[in-house]
Amino acid sequence: MAMEAYQAQFAAHLPKAGPAWLADLRQAAAARFSAAGLPDRKVEEWRYTNLKPVQEQLFALDTAPVGDTPPALLQDSHRLVFSNGVLQGSADDLPDGVRLAGMAETMAENPGLLAGHMGKLAQGQELPLPALNQALSRDGYVLAIDPGISVSRPIEILFLSDGGASYPRNLILAGAGAQATVVEHYLGLGGGGYFINAVTEVEAAAGAKLQRYKIQQDASGSSHIATLAGQLQDGARLENFDLNLGGQLVRSEIHMALQGVGAEAALNGVYLLRGKQHCDNAIQMDHAVGATNSQQDYRGILDDHAHAVFQGKITVRPDAQGIEGHQLNKTLLLSDEAEIDSKPELQILADDVKCSHGATAGELDETGLFYLRSRGIPEDEARQLLMTAFISETLAKIDSDAVRGIMERLVGEWMAA
Amino acid sequence: MLEIKGLHADVDGKEILKGIDLSIGEGEVHAIMGPNGSGKSTLSYVLSGRDGYDVTAGTITYRGRDLSELSIEERAAEGIFLGFQYPVELPGVSSTTFLKTALNAVRRQRGQDELDAVQFMKRLRVHTKALNISDDMLRRGVNVGFSGGEKKRNEILQMALLEPHFAVLDETDSGLDIDALKVVAEGVNALRGPKRSMLVITHYQRLLDYIVPDYVHVLAHGRIARSGGKELALELEEKGYGAFVSGTEAA
Ligand SMILES: Nc1ncnc2c1ncn2[C@@H]1O[C@H](COP(=O)(O)OP(=O)(O)O)[C@@H](O)[C@H]1O
Ligand SMILES: [Mg+2]
């Protein structure tokens, strides 16, 4: 798509009200995107992913909300629903010291909360898609938790889509020692030739504990691009889990900075693809200081002509001694035409570190299948048992029992389909 | 009960079984002995219907039915059980889930009601106690981290739960010390009965001291070289396979 078309959208959607810093931020982002354009495959980080479906079409920005809202995944949650990118309603029963609201609404009511945080982590020359998001975003969620507050009920955010383009802009600010569990659920209705380009920025102050789970079930014809940018201070912990089931073209990018001593990130995920689905998980883990821990475990099952990409880079800065960083990617290929490109990368500039990475790809174990069938288990059921077993270790790492249960159910449904 | 006639079978295009005739009656226990590579495991896989083990000539009739019409899982449901020489490890599949799934799959195909968790555990307990199988083993992945003896006891546990009509036990004795062998043999003997036939495959006579067969066959080069009563096993032990099998090294 010609850059002029995007520039026309930028001009039409410049904020008419609100703080000057926001207008500056958006203009700078628009300029960055105009200069860089959508990345093509000559860019190393985009070598395996072709943005053609997004390039060929300009998606409308103002799509009417989807009619009916499906039921929540979690029982007893604080819930926000976005429909084609715009917040519907509000969350209720929030405990003191917790703000969970729309980005647009927060910008109008309390812009000071966002100043200096919005756009702090997800920017830079190498991130044209977050820049596009910044320039065109209309809404998203803000979760701000005061120090020491633990949100006991899980938070569920639904992004419901059926057309156009949406650019959710999300921000999580966890004060020192704060705790919360957030589920971002992306759900598509219809066949969906729509485009989602989401950004979630996470700042976790010292000792904060966050669980952020993403369940991506966008429509089969959609393009889903998401960027998570996080920064963890001393002793903060983030558990992130990405379940990718939907979409035609999917890119899930994570930039995680372990900024304080004792910070810890567990970034895990499962991707289950069939047909001509493409899913690219691209992770950059930055051990900025010593005594930090990171772990990545991504597993997937690919059928038909599906294509998955795993690019995981662990960077250990020169003074980051005594860190541990582990990375694992395993893929099961159910068809000869399915394909995985797995590219682990370690850049270690300190000497006292414990790092590992590994990648495997293989077919379903025929001997195991025979063993199960010889015990009377029908072939389909035997295959499902082995597929479930293949990803069970990764799913078992999900700390929240309720969320693990939901993911297991969705995985089971995928396998039975 | 089982009638094998003129059976030839290929593995990956190579002929391994070269004309086997064997008849096993209701409640009988037959032993097949033979040197390594003679085709014992191949026969067990052909009987259970494993892919890649192709019958090129001859017939196998099981309880009046042509076995070639049945898939692997249908054979299991019809009561054929194979105790593996090398039980397969299934990381991530818990032993308990595996056993319950298998039993209920077989029950479903046999037109019986599936067991709920409580009924299943009750039944499981009876057998795990007799076979000295710990709760820890049941919690682990199937055969993952099991010792040789534990793996073989686990095979017998599966046989006990699935209540087959015809069990093929492929080198159930291999890798076991004498105490482990006794536990396994007791487990097998407990399952002997007028309605259950067995084909016990072994390389050594030792097992047959504990599981005493009605008939013994010597397999060599894909054919049955000799058949006899249980005393044939003793003769083999004394003289080695060489005396029976020309062109084969003594075991
Ligand atoms: N998958 C296979 N592909 C090719 N040859 C095989 C395969 N499995 C077994 N064989 C060959 O078949 C013959 C019989 O093997 P097997 O049935 O395992 O013998 P036994 O159990 O009596 O030791 C051997 O020569 C062996 O090398
Ligand atoms: Mg063998």
PDB file of C-alpha atoms and ligand atoms in Angstrom, chain B residues 11-12 14 16 35-42 53 85, ligand 1:
ATOM      1  CA  VAL B  11       9.517 -55.849   6.614  1.00  0.00           C
ATOM      2  CA  ASP B  12      10.512 -52.893   4.472  1.00  0.00           C
ATOM      3  CA  LYS B  14      12.619 -57.771   2.929  1.00  0.00           C
ATOM      4  CA  ILE B  16      11.491 -62.098   7.236  1.00  0.00           C
ATOM      5  CA  PRO B  35      18.078 -67.109  18.088  1.00  0.00           C
ATOM      6  CA  ASN B  36      18.248 -63.341  17.717  1.00  0.00           C
ATOM      7  CA  GLY B  37      17.072 -62.158  14.350  1.00  0.00           C
ATOM      8  CA  SER B  38      15.061 -65.291  13.626  1.00  0.00           C
ATOM      9  CA  GLY B  39      11.818 -63.296  13.269  1.00  0.00           C
ATOM     10  CA  LYS B  40      10.191 -63.685  16.684  1.00  0.00           C
ATOM     11  CA  SER B  41       9.372 -60.004  17.155  1.00  0.00           C
ATOM     12  CA  THR B  42       8.363 -59.725  13.519  1.00  0.00           C
ATOM     13  CA  TYR B  53       4.849 -55.515   8.476  1.00  0.00           C
ATOM     14  CA  GLN B  85      10.058 -56.638  23.975  1.00  0.00           C
TER      15      GLN B  85
HETATM   16  N1  LIG C   1      12.277 -52.396  10.680  1.00  0.00           N
HETATM   17  C1  LIG C   1      13.059 -53.329  10.108  1.00  0.00           C
HETATM   18  N2  LIG C   1      13.580 -53.086   8.896  1.00  0.00           N
HETATM   19  C2  LIG C   1      14.358 -54.016   8.287  1.00  0.00           C
HETATM   20  N3  LIG C   1      14.679 -55.188   8.826  1.00  0.00           N
HETATM   21  C3  LIG C   1      14.195 -55.463  10.046  1.00  0.00           C
HETATM   22  C4  LIG C   1      13.360 -54.572  10.753  1.00  0.00           C
HETATM   23  N4  LIG C   1      13.016 -55.120  11.921  1.00  0.00           N
HETATM   24  C5  LIG C   1      13.624 -56.316  11.950  1.00  0.00           C
HETATM   25  N5  LIG C   1      14.332 -56.521  10.843  1.00  0.00           N
HETATM   26  C6  LIG C   1      15.108 -57.710  10.523  1.00  0.00           C
HETATM   27  O1  LIG C   1      14.235 -58.795  10.593  1.00  0.00           O
HETATM   28  C7  LIG C   1      14.876 -59.911  11.131  1.00  0.00           C
HETATM   29  C8  LIG C   1      14.068 -60.470  12.267  1.00  0.00           C
HETATM   30  O2  LIG C   1      14.052 -59.535  13.323  1.00  0.00           O
HETATM   31  P1  LIG C   1      13.201 -59.786  14.642  1.00  0.00           P
HETATM   32  O3  LIG C   1      11.847 -60.193  14.266  1.00  0.00           O
HETATM   33  O4  LIG C   1      13.359 -58.590  15.494  1.00  0.00           O
HETATM   34  O5  LIG C   1      13.958 -61.025  15.299  1.00  0.00           O
HETATM   35  P2  LIG C   1      13.954 -61.579  16.790  1.00  0.00           P
HETATM   36  O6  LIG C   1      12.848 -60.938  17.526  1.00  0.00           O
HETATM   37  O7  LIG C   1      13.772 -63.024  16.627  1.00  0.00           O
HETATM   38  O8  LIG C   1      15.278 -61.250  17.364  1.00  0.00           O
HETATM   39  C9  LIG C   1      16.281 -59.470  11.509  1.00  0.00           C
HETATM   40  O9  LIG C   1      17.172 -59.878  10.495  1.00  0.00           O
HETATM   41  C10 LIG C   1      16.182 -57.983  11.536  1.00  0.00           C
HETATM   42  O10 LIG C   1      17.402 -57.392  11.197  1.00  0.00           O
END
